[in-house]
Amino acid sequence: MSAPRTASHYLERQGDLPAAFRRAALALAERVASQRILDTSLQGLCGILGIACQAGASGTQGLFMQVRALLQRFGMALVPCSIPCDLAVTDSIYAVTAPDLYQDEDCFFVKQLMESGRTPALSDMPRITRMNEKMANYNVMLRVFEALFVISSGKLGSHQRSVLADLLGSLRLPADGLRYLRACYSFASEQRNCHCDFTAGHCFRPLKEDLTERVCECLAAIAAASPYLQPFNEEYPEIERLRAHYRKYRSGIAAAA
């Protein structure tokens, strides 16, 4: 019996994937859709797909990215949403159905509007405004989940989970995007906050200044909800901005006590 092929081998084949691999990937996609969240690992996914579980020179980051790219071809996504640099092949990760943001009526409307080439009318503006708000909120929350390790390396505490749940419940978000963010919430509550290496380029692209400010404000609110201060991770690019928001929240809590 020949040795299993690597994930990169299948990524390079594009539309010429072997039938056995396609069957395994489609069966996995069906299982994930049925269970909604599949608690698995890189090792487990490699076994299901019949590919080699080889970390390579870039460690598990490279394997994580390759497996994620393969799953994306079959409508699946991984949680955490970031690319962890401290993930072992046996550590828990979640496989979920990939979010389809265009299931949202406002996002779908704007997509059709752009494809039609029609000049937006005044009557279109409310939907365009709602779509922009939903997408901005979604991008902010992805970066909040990416950076949760900065304020807490383990699972979130109960008070922190409450603040994060309130944030998700208060924001206008694409419906299927909210489903994915809730899977990220479950991971942060039940597993841990994986470490993302902001210096290696394996992270989300920076947002505009006002949205980055919101990310830091959300992180500070979650951090301040804990009765115990954990030292912030100094690698975070917006560490000083985060500290400034944290001081505001803590002083507000002290004043209300």
PDB file of C-alpha atoms in Angstrom:
ATOM      1  CA  MET A   1       0.000   0.000   0.000  1.00  0.00           C
ATOM      2  CA  SER A   2       1.390   3.421  -0.971  1.00  0.00           C
ATOM      3  CA  ALA A   3       1.967   6.119   1.671  1.00  0.00           C
ATOM      4  CA  PRO A   4      -0.736   8.804   2.034  1.00  0.00           C
ATOM      5  CA  ARG A   5      -0.289  11.901  -0.115  1.00  0.00           C
ATOM      6  CA  THR A   6       0.284  15.283   1.500  1.00  0.00           C
ATOM      7  CA  ALA A   7      -2.349  18.022   1.650  1.00  0.00           C
ATOM      8  CA  SER A   8      -0.258  20.142  -0.724  1.00  0.00           C
ATOM      9  CA  HIS A   9      -0.436  17.339  -3.310  1.00  0.00           C
ATOM     10  CA  TYR A  10      -4.234  17.594  -3.420  1.00  0.00           C
ATOM     11  CA  LEU A  11      -4.168  21.387  -3.381  1.00  0.00           C
ATOM     12  CA  GLU A  12      -2.007  21.359  -6.502  1.00  0.00           C
ATOM     13  CA  ARG A  13      -4.415  19.093  -8.379  1.00  0.00           C
ATOM     14  CA  GLN A  14      -7.201  21.681  -8.470  1.00  0.00           C
ATOM     15  CA  GLY A  15     -10.036  20.159 -10.545  1.00  0.00           C
ATOM     16  CA  ASP A  16      -8.338  16.785 -10.923  1.00  0.00           C
ATOM     17  CA  LEU A  17      -8.926  15.349  -7.453  1.00  0.00           C
ATOM     18  CA  PRO A  18      -8.986  11.535  -7.133  1.00  0.00           C
ATOM     19  CA  ALA A  19     -12.431  10.005  -6.783  1.00  0.00           C
ATOM     20  CA  ALA A  20     -11.602   8.405  -3.419  1.00  0.00           C
ATOM     21  CA  PHE A  21     -10.530  11.742  -1.974  1.00  0.00           C
ATOM     22  CA  ARG A  22     -13.638  13.475  -3.304  1.00  0.00           C
ATOM     23  CA  ARG A  23     -15.880  10.825  -1.776  1.00  0.00           C
ATOM     24  CA  ALA A  24     -14.157  11.175   1.590  1.00  0.00           C
ATOM     25  CA  ALA A  25     -14.400  14.985   1.498  1.00  0.00           C
ATOM     26  CA  LEU A  26     -18.067  14.973   0.463  1.00  0.00           C
ATOM     27  CA  ALA A  27     -18.908  12.452   3.186  1.00  0.00           C
ATOM     28  CA  LEU A  28     -17.125  14.677   5.703  1.00  0.00           C
ATOM     29  CA  ALA A  29     -19.051  17.739   4.493  1.00  0.00           C
ATOM     30  CA  GLU A  30     -22.327  15.850   4.922  1.00  0.00           C
ATOM     31  CA  ARG A  31     -21.335  14.754   8.430  1.00  0.00           C
ATOM     32  CA  VAL A  32     -20.336  18.296   9.397  1.00  0.00           C
ATOM     33  CA  ALA A  33     -23.607  19.706   8.081  1.00  0.00           C
ATOM     34  CA  SER A  34     -25.537  17.103  10.085  1.00  0.00           C
ATOM     35  CA  GLN A  35     -23.641  17.640  13.346  1.00  0.00           C
ATOM     36  CA  ARG A  36     -23.228  21.424  12.851  1.00  0.00           C
ATOM     37  CA  ILE A  37     -19.968  21.354  14.847  1.00  0.00           C
ATOM     38  CA  LEU A  38     -17.559  18.430  14.492  1.00  0.00           C
ATOM     39  CA  ASP A  39     -15.037  18.363  17.344  1.00  0.00           C
ATOM     40  CA  THR A  40     -11.948  16.870  15.734  1.00  0.00           C
ATOM     41  CA  SER A  41      -8.214  17.554  15.239  1.00  0.00           C
ATOM     42  CA  LEU A  42      -5.755  18.000  12.392  1.00  0.00           C
ATOM     43  CA  GLN A  43      -4.785  14.375  12.872  1.00  0.00           C
ATOM     44  CA  GLY A  44      -8.429  13.318  12.788  1.00  0.00           C
ATOM     45  CA  LEU A  45      -9.180  15.293   9.623  1.00  0.00           C
ATOM     46  CA  CYS A  46      -6.096  13.949   7.872  1.00  0.00           C
ATOM     47  CA  GLY A  47      -7.211  10.429   8.768  1.00  0.00           C
ATOM     48  CA  ILE A  48     -10.735  11.000   7.447  1.00  0.00           C
ATOM     49  CA  LEU A  49      -9.438  12.475   4.193  1.00  0.00           C
ATOM     50  CA  GLY A  50      -6.675   9.914   3.824  1.00  0.00           C
ATOM     51  CA  ILE A  51      -3.857  12.468   3.670  1.00  0.00           C
ATOM     52  CA  ALA A  52      -0.488  12.535   5.435  1.00  0.00           C
ATOM     53  CA  CYS A  53      -0.457  14.323   8.784  1.00  0.00           C
ATOM     54  CA  GLN A  54       2.877  16.057   8.226  1.00  0.00           C
ATOM     55  CA  ALA A  55       3.586  19.392   9.887  1.00  0.00           C
ATOM     56  CA  GLY A  56       6.526  20.301   7.613  1.00  0.00           C
ATOM     57  CA  ALA A  57       8.987  23.177   7.968  1.00  0.00           C
ATOM     58  CA  SER A  58       6.305  25.714   8.935  1.00  0.00           C
ATOM     59  CA  GLY A  59       4.978  23.486  11.708  1.00  0.00           C
ATOM     60  CA  THR A  60       1.288  22.934  12.239  1.00  0.00           C
ATOM     61  CA  GLN A  61       0.530  26.410  10.885  1.00  0.00           C
ATOM     62  CA  GLY A  62       1.264  25.200   7.371  1.00  0.00           C
ATOM     63  CA  LEU A  63      -0.713  21.982   7.811  1.00  0.00           C
ATOM     64  CA  PHE A  64      -3.637  23.915   9.317  1.00  0.00           C
ATOM     65  CA  MET A  65      -3.713  26.284   6.340  1.00  0.00           C
ATOM     66  CA  GLN A  66      -3.501  23.455   3.820  1.00  0.00           C
ATOM     67  CA  VAL A  67      -6.246  21.397   5.448  1.00  0.00           C
ATOM     68  CA  ARG A  68      -8.402  24.505   5.761  1.00  0.00           C
ATOM     69  CA  ALA A  69      -7.927  25.261   2.057  1.00  0.00           C
ATOM     70  CA  LEU A  70      -8.913  21.704   1.126  1.00  0.00           C
ATOM     71  CA  LEU A  71     -12.043  21.873   3.276  1.00  0.00           C
ATOM     72  CA  GLN A  72     -13.009  25.226   1.762  1.00  0.00           C
ATOM     73  CA  ARG A  73     -13.293  23.522  -1.634  1.00  0.00           C
ATOM     74  CA  PHE A  74     -16.046  21.379  -0.177  1.00  0.00           C
ATOM     75  CA  GLY A  75     -17.905  24.134   1.686  1.00  0.00           C
ATOM     76  CA  MET A  76     -16.346  23.663   5.117  1.00  0.00           C
ATOM     77  CA  ALA A  77     -14.445  25.923   7.510  1.00  0.00           C
ATOM     78  CA  LEU A  78     -12.320  25.460  10.618  1.00  0.00           C
ATOM     79  CA  VAL A  79     -12.505  26.950  14.090  1.00  0.00           C
ATOM     80  CA  PRO A  80     -10.472  28.714  15.414  1.00  0.00           C
ATOM     81  CA  CYS A  81     -10.874  31.348  12.733  1.00  0.00           C
ATOM     82  CA  SER A  82      -7.219  32.329  13.166  1.00  0.00           C
ATOM     83  CA  ILE A  83      -4.129  30.348  12.179  1.00  0.00           C
ATOM     84  CA  PRO A  84      -2.756  29.010  15.483  1.00  0.00           C
ATOM     85  CA  CYS A  85       0.983  28.800  16.064  1.00  0.00           C
ATOM     86  CA  ASP A  86       0.609  26.702  19.230  1.00  0.00           C
ATOM     87  CA  LEU A  87      -1.622  23.933  17.912  1.00  0.00           C
ATOM     88  CA  ALA A  88      -0.583  20.265  18.160  1.00  0.00           C
ATOM     89  CA  VAL A  89      -1.957  17.856  15.558  1.00  0.00           C
ATOM     90  CA  THR A  90      -3.979  16.138  18.304  1.00  0.00           C
ATOM     91  CA  ASP A  91      -5.473  19.335  19.782  1.00  0.00           C
ATOM     92  CA  SER A  92      -9.204  19.917  19.389  1.00  0.00           C
ATOM     93  CA  ILE A  93     -10.422  22.049  16.503  1.00  0.00           C
ATOM     94  CA  TYR A  94     -13.927  22.375  15.068  1.00  0.00           C
ATOM     95  CA  ALA A  95     -15.023  21.659  11.514  1.00  0.00           C
ATOM     96  CA  VAL A  96     -18.185  23.491  10.475  1.00  0.00           C
ATOM     97  CA  THR A  97     -20.072  24.349   7.313  1.00  0.00           C
ATOM     98  CA  ALA A  98     -18.464  27.430   5.790  1.00  0.00           C
ATOM     99  CA  PRO A  99     -20.477  30.629   6.331  1.00  0.00           C
ATOM    100  CA  ASP A 100     -22.348  31.865   3.268  1.00  0.00           C
ATOM    101  CA  LEU A 101     -22.684  35.587   3.888  1.00  0.00           C
ATOM    102  CA  TYR A 102     -24.877  35.956   0.816  1.00  0.00           C
ATOM    103  CA  GLN A 103     -27.658  34.026   2.511  1.00  0.00           C
ATOM    104  CA  ASP A 104     -28.323  37.363   4.166  1.00  0.00           C
ATOM    105  CA  GLU A 105     -30.925  39.283   2.178  1.00  0.00           C
ATOM    106  CA  ASP A 106     -29.079  42.616   2.349  1.00  0.00           C
ATOM    107  CA  CYS A 107     -25.716  41.122   1.341  1.00  0.00           C
ATOM    108  CA  PHE A 108     -27.362  39.170  -1.476  1.00  0.00           C
ATOM    109  CA  PHE A 109     -29.204  42.263  -2.710  1.00  0.00           C
ATOM    110  CA  VAL A 110     -26.008  44.337  -2.874  1.00  0.00           C
ATOM    111  CA  LYS A 111     -24.173  41.485  -4.615  1.00  0.00           C
ATOM    112  CA  GLN A 112     -26.870  41.319  -7.283  1.00  0.00           C
ATOM    113  CA  LEU A 113     -26.847  45.104  -7.587  1.00  0.00           C
ATOM    114  CA  MET A 114     -23.096  45.144  -8.216  1.00  0.00           C
ATOM    115  CA  GLU A 115     -23.295  42.306 -10.728  1.00  0.00           C
ATOM    116  CA  SER A 116     -26.075  44.062 -12.646  1.00  0.00           C
ATOM    117  CA  GLY A 117     -24.010  47.208 -13.139  1.00  0.00           C
ATOM    118  CA  ARG A 118     -27.050  49.293 -12.250  1.00  0.00           C
ATOM    119  CA  THR A 119     -26.446  52.633 -10.593  1.00  0.00           C
ATOM    120  CA  PRO A 120     -27.793  52.464  -7.025  1.00  0.00           C
ATOM    121  CA  ALA A 121     -31.039  54.363  -6.520  1.00  0.00           C
ATOM    122  CA  LEU A 122     -31.982  56.288  -3.406  1.00  0.00           C
ATOM    123  CA  SER A 123     -34.339  53.452  -2.464  1.00  0.00           C
ATOM    124  CA  ASP A 124     -31.364  51.048  -2.437  1.00  0.00           C
ATOM    125  CA  MET A 125     -29.453  52.975   0.211  1.00  0.00           C
ATOM    126  CA  PRO A 126     -31.054  51.428   3.335  1.00  0.00           C
ATOM    127  CA  ARG A 127     -30.064  47.942   2.179  1.00  0.00           C
ATOM    128  CA  ILE A 128     -26.565  49.063   1.213  1.00  0.00           C
ATOM    129  CA  THR A 129     -26.152  50.748   4.614  1.00  0.00           C
ATOM    130  CA  ARG A 130     -27.330  47.626   6.447  1.00  0.00           C
ATOM    131  CA  MET A 131     -24.992  45.419   4.401  1.00  0.00           C
ATOM    132  CA  ASN A 132     -22.029  47.666   5.182  1.00  0.00           C
ATOM    133  CA  GLU A 133     -22.894  47.619   8.887  1.00  0.00           C
ATOM    134  CA  LYS A 134     -23.259  43.824   8.952  1.00  0.00           C
ATOM    135  CA  MET A 135     -19.994  43.229   7.130  1.00  0.00           C
ATOM    136  CA  ALA A 136     -18.115  45.710   9.333  1.00  0.00           C
ATOM    137  CA  ASN A 137     -19.451  44.025  12.462  1.00  0.00           C
ATOM    138  CA  TYR A 138     -18.550  40.585  11.120  1.00  0.00           C
ATOM    139  CA  ASN A 139     -14.988  41.632  10.340  1.00  0.00           C
ATOM    140  CA  VAL A 140     -14.603  43.251  13.756  1.00  0.00           C
ATOM    141  CA  MET A 141     -15.757  40.098  15.549  1.00  0.00           C
ATOM    142  CA  LEU A 142     -13.473  37.826  13.518  1.00  0.00           C
ATOM    143  CA  ARG A 143     -10.548  39.904  14.727  1.00  0.00           C
ATOM    144  CA  VAL A 144     -11.848  39.847  18.285  1.00  0.00           C
ATOM    145  CA  PHE A 145     -11.854  36.044  18.216  1.00  0.00           C
ATOM    146  CA  GLU A 146      -8.428  36.021  16.555  1.00  0.00           C
ATOM    147  CA  ALA A 147      -6.982  38.122  19.391  1.00  0.00           C
ATOM    148  CA  LEU A 148      -8.746  36.607  22.416  1.00  0.00           C
ATOM    149  CA  PHE A 149      -5.493  34.923  23.441  1.00  0.00           C
ATOM    150  CA  VAL A 150      -4.079  38.398  24.061  1.00  0.00           C
ATOM    151  CA  ILE A 151      -6.380  38.792  27.075  1.00  0.00           C
ATOM    152  CA  SER A 152      -6.824  35.134  28.064  1.00  0.00           C
ATOM    153  CA  SER A 153      -4.723  32.165  27.005  1.00  0.00           C
ATOM    154  CA  GLY A 154      -7.155  29.601  28.455  1.00  0.00           C
ATOM    155  CA  LYS A 155     -10.917  29.287  28.224  1.00  0.00           C
ATOM    156  CA  LEU A 156     -12.924  32.430  28.840  1.00  0.00           C
ATOM    157  CA  GLY A 157     -14.392  32.826  32.313  1.00  0.00           C
ATOM    158  CA  SER A 158     -18.144  32.900  32.862  1.00  0.00           C
ATOM    159  CA  HIS A 159     -18.327  36.705  33.122  1.00  0.00           C
ATOM    160  CA  GLN A 160     -16.210  37.087  30.009  1.00  0.00           C
ATOM    161  CA  ARG A 161     -18.418  34.644  28.119  1.00  0.00           C
ATOM    162  CA  SER A 162     -21.445  36.679  29.148  1.00  0.00           C
ATOM    163  CA  VAL A 163     -19.939  39.905  27.781  1.00  0.00           C
ATOM    164  CA  LEU A 164     -18.965  38.205  24.515  1.00  0.00           C
ATOM    165  CA  ALA A 165     -22.411  36.634  24.148  1.00  0.00           C
ATOM    166  CA  ASP A 166     -24.024  40.044  24.699  1.00  0.00           C
ATOM    167  CA  LEU A 167     -21.775  41.517  22.018  1.00  0.00           C
ATOM    168  CA  LEU A 168     -22.820  38.895  19.483  1.00  0.00           C
ATOM    169  CA  GLY A 169     -26.470  39.368  20.410  1.00  0.00           C
ATOM    170  CA  SER A 170     -26.357  43.144  20.098  1.00  0.00           C
ATOM    171  CA  LEU A 171     -24.681  43.457  16.710  1.00  0.00           C
ATOM    172  CA  ARG A 172     -26.346  43.406  13.319  1.00  0.00           C
ATOM    173  CA  LEU A 173     -24.581  40.557  11.487  1.00  0.00           C
ATOM    174  CA  PRO A 174     -25.069  38.414   8.383  1.00  0.00           C
ATOM    175  CA  ALA A 175     -27.200  35.484   9.563  1.00  0.00           C
ATOM    176  CA  ASP A 176     -24.834  32.723   8.483  1.00  0.00           C
ATOM    177  CA  GLY A 177     -21.865  34.762   9.640  1.00  0.00           C
ATOM    178  CA  LEU A 178     -23.428  34.810  13.105  1.00  0.00           C
ATOM    179  CA  ARG A 179     -23.665  31.022  13.009  1.00  0.00           C
ATOM    180  CA  TYR A 180     -19.925  30.804  12.341  1.00  0.00           C
ATOM    181  CA  LEU A 181     -19.114  33.337  15.065  1.00  0.00           C
ATOM    182  CA  ARG A 182     -21.179  31.306  17.526  1.00  0.00           C
ATOM    183  CA  ALA A 183     -19.007  28.298  16.709  1.00  0.00           C
ATOM    184  CA  CYS A 184     -15.977  30.483  17.488  1.00  0.00           C
ATOM    185  CA  TYR A 185     -17.681  31.450  20.755  1.00  0.00           C
ATOM    186  CA  SER A 186     -18.215  27.786  21.636  1.00  0.00           C
ATOM    187  CA  PHE A 187     -14.540  27.067  20.975  1.00  0.00           C
ATOM    188  CA  ALA A 188     -13.394  29.960  23.197  1.00  0.00           C
ATOM    189  CA  SER A 189     -15.766  28.788  25.920  1.00  0.00           C
ATOM    190  CA  GLU A 190     -15.107  25.051  25.772  1.00  0.00           C
ATOM    191  CA  GLN A 191     -11.514  24.757  24.495  1.00  0.00           C
ATOM    192  CA  ARG A 192      -9.053  27.657  24.680  1.00  0.00           C
ATOM    193  CA  ASN A 193      -7.885  30.755  22.868  1.00  0.00           C
ATOM    194  CA  CYS A 194      -5.229  29.700  20.394  1.00  0.00           C
ATOM    195  CA  HIS A 195      -2.136  31.843  19.917  1.00  0.00           C
ATOM    196  CA  CYS A 196      -1.927  33.718  16.611  1.00  0.00           C
ATOM    197  CA  ASP A 197       1.503  34.962  15.506  1.00  0.00           C
ATOM    198  CA  PHE A 198       0.913  38.554  14.424  1.00  0.00           C
ATOM    199  CA  THR A 199       4.554  38.925  13.350  1.00  0.00           C
ATOM    200  CA  ALA A 200       4.485  36.118  10.778  1.00  0.00           C
ATOM    201  CA  GLY A 201       1.739  37.500   8.566  1.00  0.00           C
ATOM    202  CA  HIS A 202      -0.617  34.625   9.435  1.00  0.00           C
ATOM    203  CA  CYS A 203      -3.423  36.877  10.564  1.00  0.00           C
ATOM    204  CA  PHE A 204      -6.366  38.857   9.236  1.00  0.00           C
ATOM    205  CA  ARG A 205      -5.612  42.029   7.342  1.00  0.00           C
ATOM    206  CA  PRO A 206      -5.750  45.234   9.426  1.00  0.00           C
ATOM    207  CA  LEU A 207      -9.061  47.050   9.384  1.00  0.00           C
ATOM    208  CA  LYS A 208      -9.677  50.768   9.066  1.00  0.00           C
ATOM    209  CA  GLU A 209      -8.784  52.861  12.074  1.00  0.00           C
ATOM    210  CA  ASP A 210     -12.314  53.176  13.452  1.00  0.00           C
ATOM    211  CA  LEU A 211     -12.947  49.431  13.191  1.00  0.00           C
ATOM    212  CA  THR A 212      -9.594  48.595  14.805  1.00  0.00           C
ATOM    213  CA  GLU A 213     -10.632  50.866  17.651  1.00  0.00           C
ATOM    214  CA  ARG A 214     -13.810  48.826  18.028  1.00  0.00           C
ATOM    215  CA  VAL A 215     -11.841  45.565  18.111  1.00  0.00           C
ATOM    216  CA  CYS A 216      -9.728  46.895  20.987  1.00  0.00           C
ATOM    217  CA  GLU A 217     -12.810  48.183  22.779  1.00  0.00           C
ATOM    218  CA  CYS A 218     -14.487  44.765  22.543  1.00  0.00           C
ATOM    219  CA  LEU A 219     -11.363  42.982  23.793  1.00  0.00           C
ATOM    220  CA  ALA A 220     -11.049  45.437  26.678  1.00  0.00           C
ATOM    221  CA  ALA A 221     -14.681  44.927  27.689  1.00  0.00           C
ATOM    222  CA  ILE A 222     -14.203  41.149  27.723  1.00  0.00           C
ATOM    223  CA  ALA A 223     -10.932  41.427  29.672  1.00  0.00           C
ATOM    224  CA  ALA A 224     -12.442  43.807  32.231  1.00  0.00           C
ATOM    225  CA  ALA A 225     -15.270  41.341  32.954  1.00  0.00           C
ATOM    226  CA  SER A 226     -12.809  38.981  34.639  1.00  0.00           C
ATOM    227  CA  PRO A 227     -12.190  39.494  38.369  1.00  0.00           C
ATOM    228  CA  TYR A 228      -8.572  38.459  37.764  1.00  0.00           C
ATOM    229  CA  LEU A 229      -6.302  40.419  35.465  1.00  0.00           C
ATOM    230  CA  GLN A 230      -4.164  38.253  33.219  1.00  0.00           C
ATOM    231  CA  PRO A 231      -1.157  40.053  31.733  1.00  0.00           C
ATOM    232  CA  PHE A 232      -1.854  41.016  28.141  1.00  0.00           C
ATOM    233  CA  ASN A 233       0.246  39.402  25.430  1.00  0.00           C
ATOM    234  CA  GLU A 234       2.801  42.014  24.389  1.00  0.00           C
ATOM    235  CA  GLU A 235       2.930  40.785  20.794  1.00  0.00           C
ATOM    236  CA  TYR A 236      -0.452  42.319  20.001  1.00  0.00           C
ATOM    237  CA  PRO A 237       0.112  45.191  17.527  1.00  0.00           C
ATOM    238  CA  GLU A 238      -2.576  47.333  19.188  1.00  0.00           C
ATOM    239  CA  ILE A 239      -1.485  46.634  22.770  1.00  0.00           C
ATOM    240  CA  GLU A 240      -1.357  50.293  23.888  1.00  0.00           C
ATOM    241  CA  ARG A 241      -4.775  51.019  22.428  1.00  0.00           C
ATOM    242  CA  LEU A 242      -6.131  47.920  24.163  1.00  0.00           C
ATOM    243  CA  ARG A 243      -4.644  49.017  27.494  1.00  0.00           C
ATOM    244  CA  ALA A 244      -6.210  52.465  27.168  1.00  0.00           C
ATOM    245  CA  HIS A 245      -9.682  50.978  26.653  1.00  0.00           C
ATOM    246  CA  TYR A 246      -9.117  48.484  29.463  1.00  0.00           C
ATOM    247  CA  ARG A 247      -8.275  51.284  31.919  1.00  0.00           C
ATOM    248  CA  LYS A 248     -11.502  53.038  30.982  1.00  0.00           C
ATOM    249  CA  TYR A 249     -13.576  49.918  31.611  1.00  0.00           C
ATOM    250  CA  ARG A 250     -11.858  49.143  34.903  1.00  0.00           C
ATOM    251  CA  SER A 251     -12.265  52.696  36.149  1.00  0.00           C
ATOM    252  CA  GLY A 252     -15.938  52.572  35.179  1.00  0.00           C
ATOM    253  CA  ILE A 253     -16.404  49.313  37.075  1.00  0.00           C
ATOM    254  CA  ALA A 254     -14.628  50.735  40.128  1.00  0.00           C
ATOM    255  CA  ALA A 255     -16.796  53.856  40.059  1.00  0.00           C
ATOM    256  CA  ALA A 256     -19.970  51.765  39.887  1.00  0.00           C
ATOM    257  CA  ALA A 257     -18.908  49.535  42.809  1.00  0.00           C
TER     258      ALA A 257
END
